[in-house]
PDB file of N, CA and C in Angstrom:
ATOM      1  N   MET A  18     108.195  75.539  74.600  1.00 59.00           N
ATOM      2  CA  MET A  18     108.900  74.889  75.785  1.00 59.00           C
ATOM      3  C   MET A  18     108.559  73.007  75.098  1.00 59.00           C
ATOM      4  N   GLY A  19     110.040  72.331  74.941  1.00 70.00           N
ATOM      5  CA  GLY A  19     110.217  71.558  74.322  1.00 70.00           C
ATOM      6  C   GLY A  19     109.816  70.289  75.364  1.00 70.00           C
ATOM      7  N   ASP A  20     109.797  69.247  74.831  1.00 78.00           N
ATOM      8  CA  ASP A  20     109.489  68.062  75.941  1.00 78.00           C
ATOM      9  C   ASP A  20     111.058  67.504  76.462  1.00 78.00           C
ATOM     10  N   GLU A  21     112.143  68.130  75.990  1.00 81.00           N
ATOM     11  CA  GLU A  21     113.356  67.504  76.180  1.00 81.00           C
ATOM     12  C   GLU A  21     113.548  67.840  77.574  1.00 81.00           C
ATOM     13  N   PRO A  22     114.218  66.980  78.476  1.00 82.00           N
ATOM     14  CA  PRO A  22     114.091  67.178  79.925  1.00 82.00           C
ATOM     15  C   PRO A  22     115.281  67.789  79.883  1.00 82.00           C
ATOM     16  N   ILE A  23     115.597  68.367  81.308  1.00 91.00           N
ATOM     17  CA  ILE A  23     116.480  69.895  81.765  1.00 91.00           C
ATOM     18  C   ILE A  23     117.648  69.134  82.621  1.00 91.00           C
ATOM     19  N   LYS A  24     118.793  69.578  82.032  1.00 94.00           N
ATOM     20  CA  LYS A  24     119.974  68.662  82.157  1.00 94.00           C
ATOM     21  C   LYS A  24     120.821  69.668  83.325  1.00 94.00           C
ATOM     22  N   LEU A  25     120.616  69.300  84.626  1.00 94.00           N
ATOM     23  CA  LEU A  25     121.171  69.999  85.966  1.00 94.00           C
ATOM     24  C   LEU A  25     122.755  69.336  86.568  1.00 94.00           C
ATOM     25  N   PHE A  26     123.623  70.008  86.747  1.00 95.00           N
ATOM     26  CA  PHE A  26     124.591  69.655  86.835  1.00 95.00           C
ATOM     27  C   PHE A  26     125.056  70.168  88.154  1.00 95.00           C
ATOM     28  N   ILE A  27     125.375  69.393  88.796  1.00 95.00           N
ATOM     29  CA  ILE A  27     125.635  69.564  90.116  1.00 95.00           C
ATOM     30  C   ILE A  27     127.548  69.654  90.829  1.00 95.00           C
ATOM     31  N   ASN A  28     127.750  70.649  91.256  1.00 95.00           N
ATOM     32  CA  ASN A  28     128.912  70.390  92.306  1.00 95.00           C
ATOM     33  C   ASN A  28     128.985  71.329  93.575  1.00 95.00           C
ATOM     34  N   SER A  29     128.511  70.419  94.486  1.00 93.00           N
ATOM     35  CA  SER A  29     127.851  71.453  95.587  1.00 93.00           C
ATOM     36  C   SER A  29     128.748  70.694  96.856  1.00 93.00           C
ATOM     37  N   GLN A  30     129.139  71.692  97.820  1.00 91.00           N
ATOM     38  CA  GLN A  30     129.869  71.677  99.052  1.00 91.00           C
ATOM     39  C   GLN A  30     129.031  71.778 100.318  1.00 91.00           C
ATOM     40  N   GLY A  31     127.593  71.586  99.471  1.00 88.00           N
ATOM     41  CA  GLY A  31     126.331  71.746 100.563  1.00 88.00           C
ATOM     42  C   GLY A  31     125.873  72.935 101.064  1.00 88.00           C
ATOM     43  N   GLY A  32     125.309  73.905 101.960  1.00 89.00           N
ATOM     44  CA  GLY A  32     124.697  74.947 101.835  1.00 89.00           C
ATOM     45  C   GLY A  32     123.551  74.678 102.839  1.00 89.00           C
ATOM     46  N   HIS A  33     122.711  75.950 102.428  1.00 91.00           N
ATOM     47  CA  HIS A  33     121.560  76.003 103.146  1.00 91.00           C
ATOM     48  C   HIS A  33     120.515  75.319 102.349  1.00 91.00           C
ATOM     49  N   VAL A  34     120.160  74.193 104.261  1.00 90.00           N
ATOM     50  CA  VAL A  34     118.981  72.965 103.808  1.00 90.00           C
ATOM     51  C   VAL A  34     117.662  73.674 103.303  1.00 90.00           C
ATOM     52  N   GLU A  35     117.287  74.652 104.009  1.00 92.00           N
ATOM     53  CA  GLU A  35     115.742  75.222 103.499  1.00 92.00           C
ATOM     54  C   GLU A  35     115.751  75.197 102.264  1.00 92.00           C
ATOM     55  N   ALA A  36     116.788  75.753 101.295  1.00 93.00           N
ATOM     56  CA  ALA A  36     116.939  76.449  99.870  1.00 93.00           C
ATOM     57  C   ALA A  36     117.224  75.167  99.048  1.00 93.00           C
ATOM     58  N   SER A  37     117.796  74.223  99.640  1.00 93.00           N
ATOM     59  CA  SER A  37     118.136  72.932  98.691  1.00 93.00           C
ATOM     60  C   SER A  37     116.598  72.020  98.686  1.00 93.00           C
ATOM     61  N   GLY A  38     115.963  72.044  99.796  1.00 93.00           N
ATOM     62  CA  GLY A  38     115.114  71.142  99.805  1.00 93.00           C
ATOM     63  C   GLY A  38     113.979  72.257  98.952  1.00 93.00           C
ATOM     64  N   THR A  39     114.421  73.538  98.580  1.00 95.00           N
ATOM     65  CA  THR A  39     112.829  73.758  97.986  1.00 95.00           C
ATOM     66  C   THR A  39     113.477  73.167  95.940  1.00 95.00           C
ATOM     67  N   ILE A  40     114.979  73.235  95.774  1.00 93.00           N
ATOM     68  CA  ILE A  40     115.179  73.024  95.262  1.00 93.00           C
ATOM     69  C   ILE A  40     115.045  71.345  94.499  1.00 93.00           C
ATOM     70  N   HIS A  41     114.964  70.428  95.636  1.00 94.00           N
ATOM     71  CA  HIS A  41     114.397  69.411  95.547  1.00 94.00           C
ATOM     72  C   HIS A  41     113.398  69.227  94.985  1.00 94.00           C
ATOM     73  N   ASP A  42     112.614  70.167  95.534  1.00 95.00           N
ATOM     74  CA  ASP A  42     110.555  70.222  95.489  1.00 95.00           C
ATOM     75  C   ASP A  42     110.568  69.990  93.605  1.00 95.00           C
ATOM     76  N   MET A  43     111.501  71.487  93.200  1.00 93.00           N
ATOM     77  CA  MET A  43     111.066  71.988  91.663  1.00 93.00           C
ATOM     78  C   MET A  43     111.824  70.419  90.686  1.00 93.00           C
ATOM     79  N   ILE A  44     112.546  69.630  91.330  1.00 92.00           N
ATOM     80  CA  ILE A  44     113.031  69.049  90.775  1.00 92.00           C
ATOM     81  C   ILE A  44     112.248  67.296  90.500  1.00 92.00           C
ATOM     82  N   LYS A  45     111.769  66.925  91.782  1.00 91.00           N
ATOM     83  CA  LYS A  45     110.865  66.427  91.275  1.00 91.00           C
ATOM     84  C   LYS A  45     109.913  67.321  90.516  1.00 91.00           C
ATOM     85  N   PHE A  46     109.241  68.122  90.467  1.00 92.00           N
ATOM     86  CA  PHE A  46     107.850  68.757  89.646  1.00 92.00           C
ATOM     87  C   PHE A  46     108.023  68.318  88.340  1.00 92.00           C
ATOM     88  N   VAL A  47     109.451  68.738  87.587  1.00 90.00           N
ATOM     89  CA  VAL A  47     109.309  69.062  86.367  1.00 90.00           C
ATOM     90  C   VAL A  47     110.411  67.930  86.428  1.00 90.00           C
ATOM     91  N   LYS A  48     110.897  67.161  84.741  1.00 85.00           N
ATOM     92  CA  LYS A  48     110.934  66.872  84.236  1.00 85.00           C
ATOM     93  C   LYS A  48     112.908  67.210  84.234  1.00 85.00           C
ATOM     94  N   THR A  49     113.806  66.295  84.938  1.00 91.00           N
ATOM     95  CA  THR A  49     115.146  66.734  85.346  1.00 91.00           C
ATOM     96  C   THR A  49     115.720  65.671  85.605  1.00 91.00           C
ATOM     97  N   ARG A  50     117.192  65.657  85.014  1.00 93.00           N
ATOM     98  CA  ARG A  50     118.010  64.621  85.526  1.00 93.00           C
ATOM     99  C   ARG A  50     118.941  65.599  85.747  1.00 93.00           C
ATOM    100  N   VAL A  51     119.756  64.650  86.659  1.00 95.00           N
ATOM    101  CA  VAL A  51     120.892  65.413  87.336  1.00 95.00           C
ATOM    102  C   VAL A  51     122.044  64.771  87.647  1.00 95.00           C
ATOM    103  N   ILE A  52     123.294  65.606  87.106  1.00 95.00           N
ATOM    104  CA  ILE A  52     124.433  64.722  87.334  1.00 95.00           C
ATOM    105  C   ILE A  52     125.148  65.269  88.139  1.00 95.00           C
ATOM    106  N   GLY A  53     125.702  64.388  88.868  1.00 94.00           N
ATOM    107  CA  GLY A  53     127.363  65.264  89.496  1.00 94.00           C
ATOM    108  C   GLY A  53     128.710  65.310  89.064  1.00 94.00           C
ATOM    109  N   THR A  54     128.819  66.102  89.338  1.00 93.00           N
ATOM    110  CA  THR A  54     130.385  66.188  89.396  1.00 93.00           C
ATOM    111  C   THR A  54     131.209  67.243  90.316  1.00 93.00           C
ATOM    112  N   GLY A  55     132.698  66.735  90.254  1.00 92.00           N
ATOM    113  CA  GLY A  55     133.762  66.626  91.762  1.00 92.00           C
ATOM    114  C   GLY A  55     132.286  66.431  92.599  1.00 92.00           C
ATOM    115  N   TRP A  56     132.580  67.329  93.678  1.00 93.00           N
ATOM    116  CA  TRP A  56     132.235  67.223  95.137  1.00 93.00           C
ATOM    117  C   TRP A  56     130.583  67.182  95.491  1.00 93.00           C
ATOM    118  N   VAL A  57     129.457  65.957  95.875  1.00 94.00           N
ATOM    119  CA  VAL A  57     128.277  66.941  96.500  1.00 94.00           C
ATOM    120  C   VAL A  57     128.572  66.144  97.727  1.00 94.00           C
ATOM    121  N   THR A  58     128.354  66.743  98.437  1.00 93.00           N
ATOM    122  CA  THR A  58     127.825  67.044  99.837  1.00 93.00           C
ATOM    123  C   THR A  58     126.881  67.537 100.917  1.00 93.00           C
ATOM    124  N   SER A  59     126.018  67.453 102.098  1.00 94.00           N
ATOM    125  CA  SER A  59     125.906  68.295 102.852  1.00 94.00           C
ATOM    126  C   SER A  59     124.217  68.445 101.958  1.00 94.00           C
ATOM    127  N   ALA A  60     123.693  69.671 101.643  1.00 93.00           N
ATOM    128  CA  ALA A  60     122.701  69.573 101.129  1.00 93.00           C
ATOM    129  C   ALA A  60     122.610  69.632  99.414  1.00 93.00           C
ATOM    130  N   GLY A  61     123.517  69.577  99.483  1.00 93.00           N
ATOM    131  CA  GLY A  61     123.883  69.290  97.760  1.00 93.00           C
ATOM    132  C   GLY A  61     123.103  67.269  97.889  1.00 93.00           C
ATOM    133  N   ILE A  62     123.860  66.853  98.772  1.00 93.00           N
ATOM    134  CA  ILE A  62     122.635  65.654  98.174  1.00 93.00           C
ATOM    135  C   ILE A  62     121.736  65.334  98.356  1.00 93.00           C
ATOM    136  N   THR A  63     120.698  66.177  98.838  1.00 92.00           N
ATOM    137  CA  THR A  63     119.068  66.689  98.518  1.00 92.00           C
ATOM    138  C   THR A  63     119.133  66.454  97.185  1.00 92.00           C
ATOM    139  N   ILE A  64     119.744  67.586  97.225  1.00 93.00           N
ATOM    140  CA  ILE A  64     119.508  68.271  95.295  1.00 93.00           C
ATOM    141  C   ILE A  64     120.155  67.362  94.316  1.00 93.00           C
ATOM    142  N   TYR A  65     121.315  66.446  94.418  1.00 93.00           N
ATOM    143  CA  TYR A  65     121.843  65.702  93.663  1.00 93.00           C
ATOM    144  C   TYR A  65     120.507  64.732  93.408  1.00 93.00           C
ATOM    145  N   PHE A  66     120.386  63.808  94.425  1.00 92.00           N
ATOM    146  CA  PHE A  66     118.813  62.813  94.505  1.00 92.00           C
ATOM    147  C   PHE A  66     117.485  62.992  94.256  1.00 92.00           C
ATOM    148  N   ALA A  67     117.251  63.815  93.834  1.00 93.00           N
ATOM    149  CA  ALA A  67     115.684  64.083  93.757  1.00 93.00           C
ATOM    150  C   ALA A  67     115.467  63.527  92.463  1.00 93.00           C
ATOM    151  N   SER A  68     116.125  63.551  91.448  1.00 91.00           N
ATOM    152  CA  SER A  68     115.704  63.104  90.640  1.00 91.00           C
ATOM    153  C   SER A  68     115.209  61.493  90.231  1.00 91.00           C
ATOM    154  N   GLY A  69     116.052  60.813  91.166  1.00 89.00           N
ATOM    155  CA  GLY A  69     115.415  59.660  91.510  1.00 89.00           C
ATOM    156  C   GLY A  69     117.214  58.700  90.524  1.00 89.00           C
ATOM    157  N   LYS A  70     116.772  57.557  91.453  1.00 87.00           N
ATOM    158  CA  LYS A  70     117.920  56.553  90.248  1.00 87.00           C
ATOM    159  C   LYS A  70     117.845  56.731  88.832  1.00 87.00           C
ATOM    160  N   GLN A  71     116.670  56.465  88.036  1.00 88.00           N
ATOM    161  CA  GLN A  71     117.184  56.534  86.940  1.00 88.00           C
ATOM    162  C   GLN A  71     117.225  57.788  86.127  1.00 88.00           C
ATOM    163  N   ASP A  72     117.017  59.100  86.956  1.00 90.00           N
ATOM    164  CA  ASP A  72     117.640  60.234  86.417  1.00 90.00           C
ATOM    165  C   ASP A  72     118.851  61.133  86.977  1.00 90.00           C
ATOM    166  N   SER A  73     119.454  59.896  87.473  1.00 89.00           N
ATOM    167  CA  SER A  73     120.813  60.960  88.277  1.00 89.00           C
ATOM    168  C   SER A  73     121.853  60.202  87.743  1.00 89.00           C
ATOM    169  N   TYR A  74     122.885  61.316  87.057  1.00 92.00           N
ATOM    170  CA  TYR A  74     124.361  60.237  87.094  1.00 92.00           C
ATOM    171  C   TYR A  74     125.666  60.755  87.636  1.00 92.00           C
ATOM    172  N   SER A  75     126.352  60.588  87.364  1.00 91.00           N
ATOM    173  CA  SER A  75     127.475  60.912  88.206  1.00 91.00           C
ATOM    174  C   SER A  75     128.780  60.255  86.807  1.00 91.00           C
ATOM    175  N   LEU A  76     129.686  61.877  87.254  1.00 88.00           N
ATOM    176  CA  LEU A  76     130.913  61.969  86.062  1.00 88.00           C
ATOM    177  C   LEU A  76     131.926  60.895  87.134  1.00 88.00           C
ATOM    178  N   PRO A  77     132.565  60.268  86.359  1.00 88.00           N
ATOM    179  CA  PRO A  77     133.800  59.982  87.132  1.00 88.00           C
ATOM    180  C   PRO A  77     134.375  60.049  88.084  1.00 88.00           C
ATOM    181  N   ILE A  78     134.931  60.827  88.324  1.00 84.00           N
ATOM    182  CA  ILE A  78     135.595  61.757  89.735  1.00 84.00           C
ATOM    183  C   ILE A  78     134.398  62.323  90.801  1.00 84.00           C
ATOM    184  N   LEU A  79     133.409  61.958  90.584  1.00 84.00           N
ATOM    185  CA  LEU A  79     132.359  62.236  91.528  1.00 84.00           C
ATOM    186  C   LEU A  79     132.579  61.611  92.773  1.00 84.00           C
ATOM    187  N   ASP A  80     132.752  62.357  94.018  1.00 83.00           N
ATOM    188  CA  ASP A  80     132.920  62.105  95.397  1.00 83.00           C
ATOM    189  C   ASP A  80     131.355  62.525  96.147  1.00 83.00           C
ATOM    190  N   ILE A  81     130.838  61.447  97.017  1.00 76.00           N
ATOM    191  CA  ILE A  81     129.674  61.755  97.515  1.00 76.00           C
ATOM    192  C   ILE A  81     130.251  61.572  99.311  1.00 76.00           C
TER     193      ILE A  81
END
């Protein structure tokens, strides 16, 4: 295992709320940068904001 953070690209129109909660918890547990691309809505927002303001990024066309 290296020290580099995991980069997670997300494009989600939502989904199962309990599943997004589990993913949210794991993102907070490990060092993860979240990059939003395309649409991030509904349960996807929980995942997108899990890494905190300092590690959440968006591509120019992101629609929340």
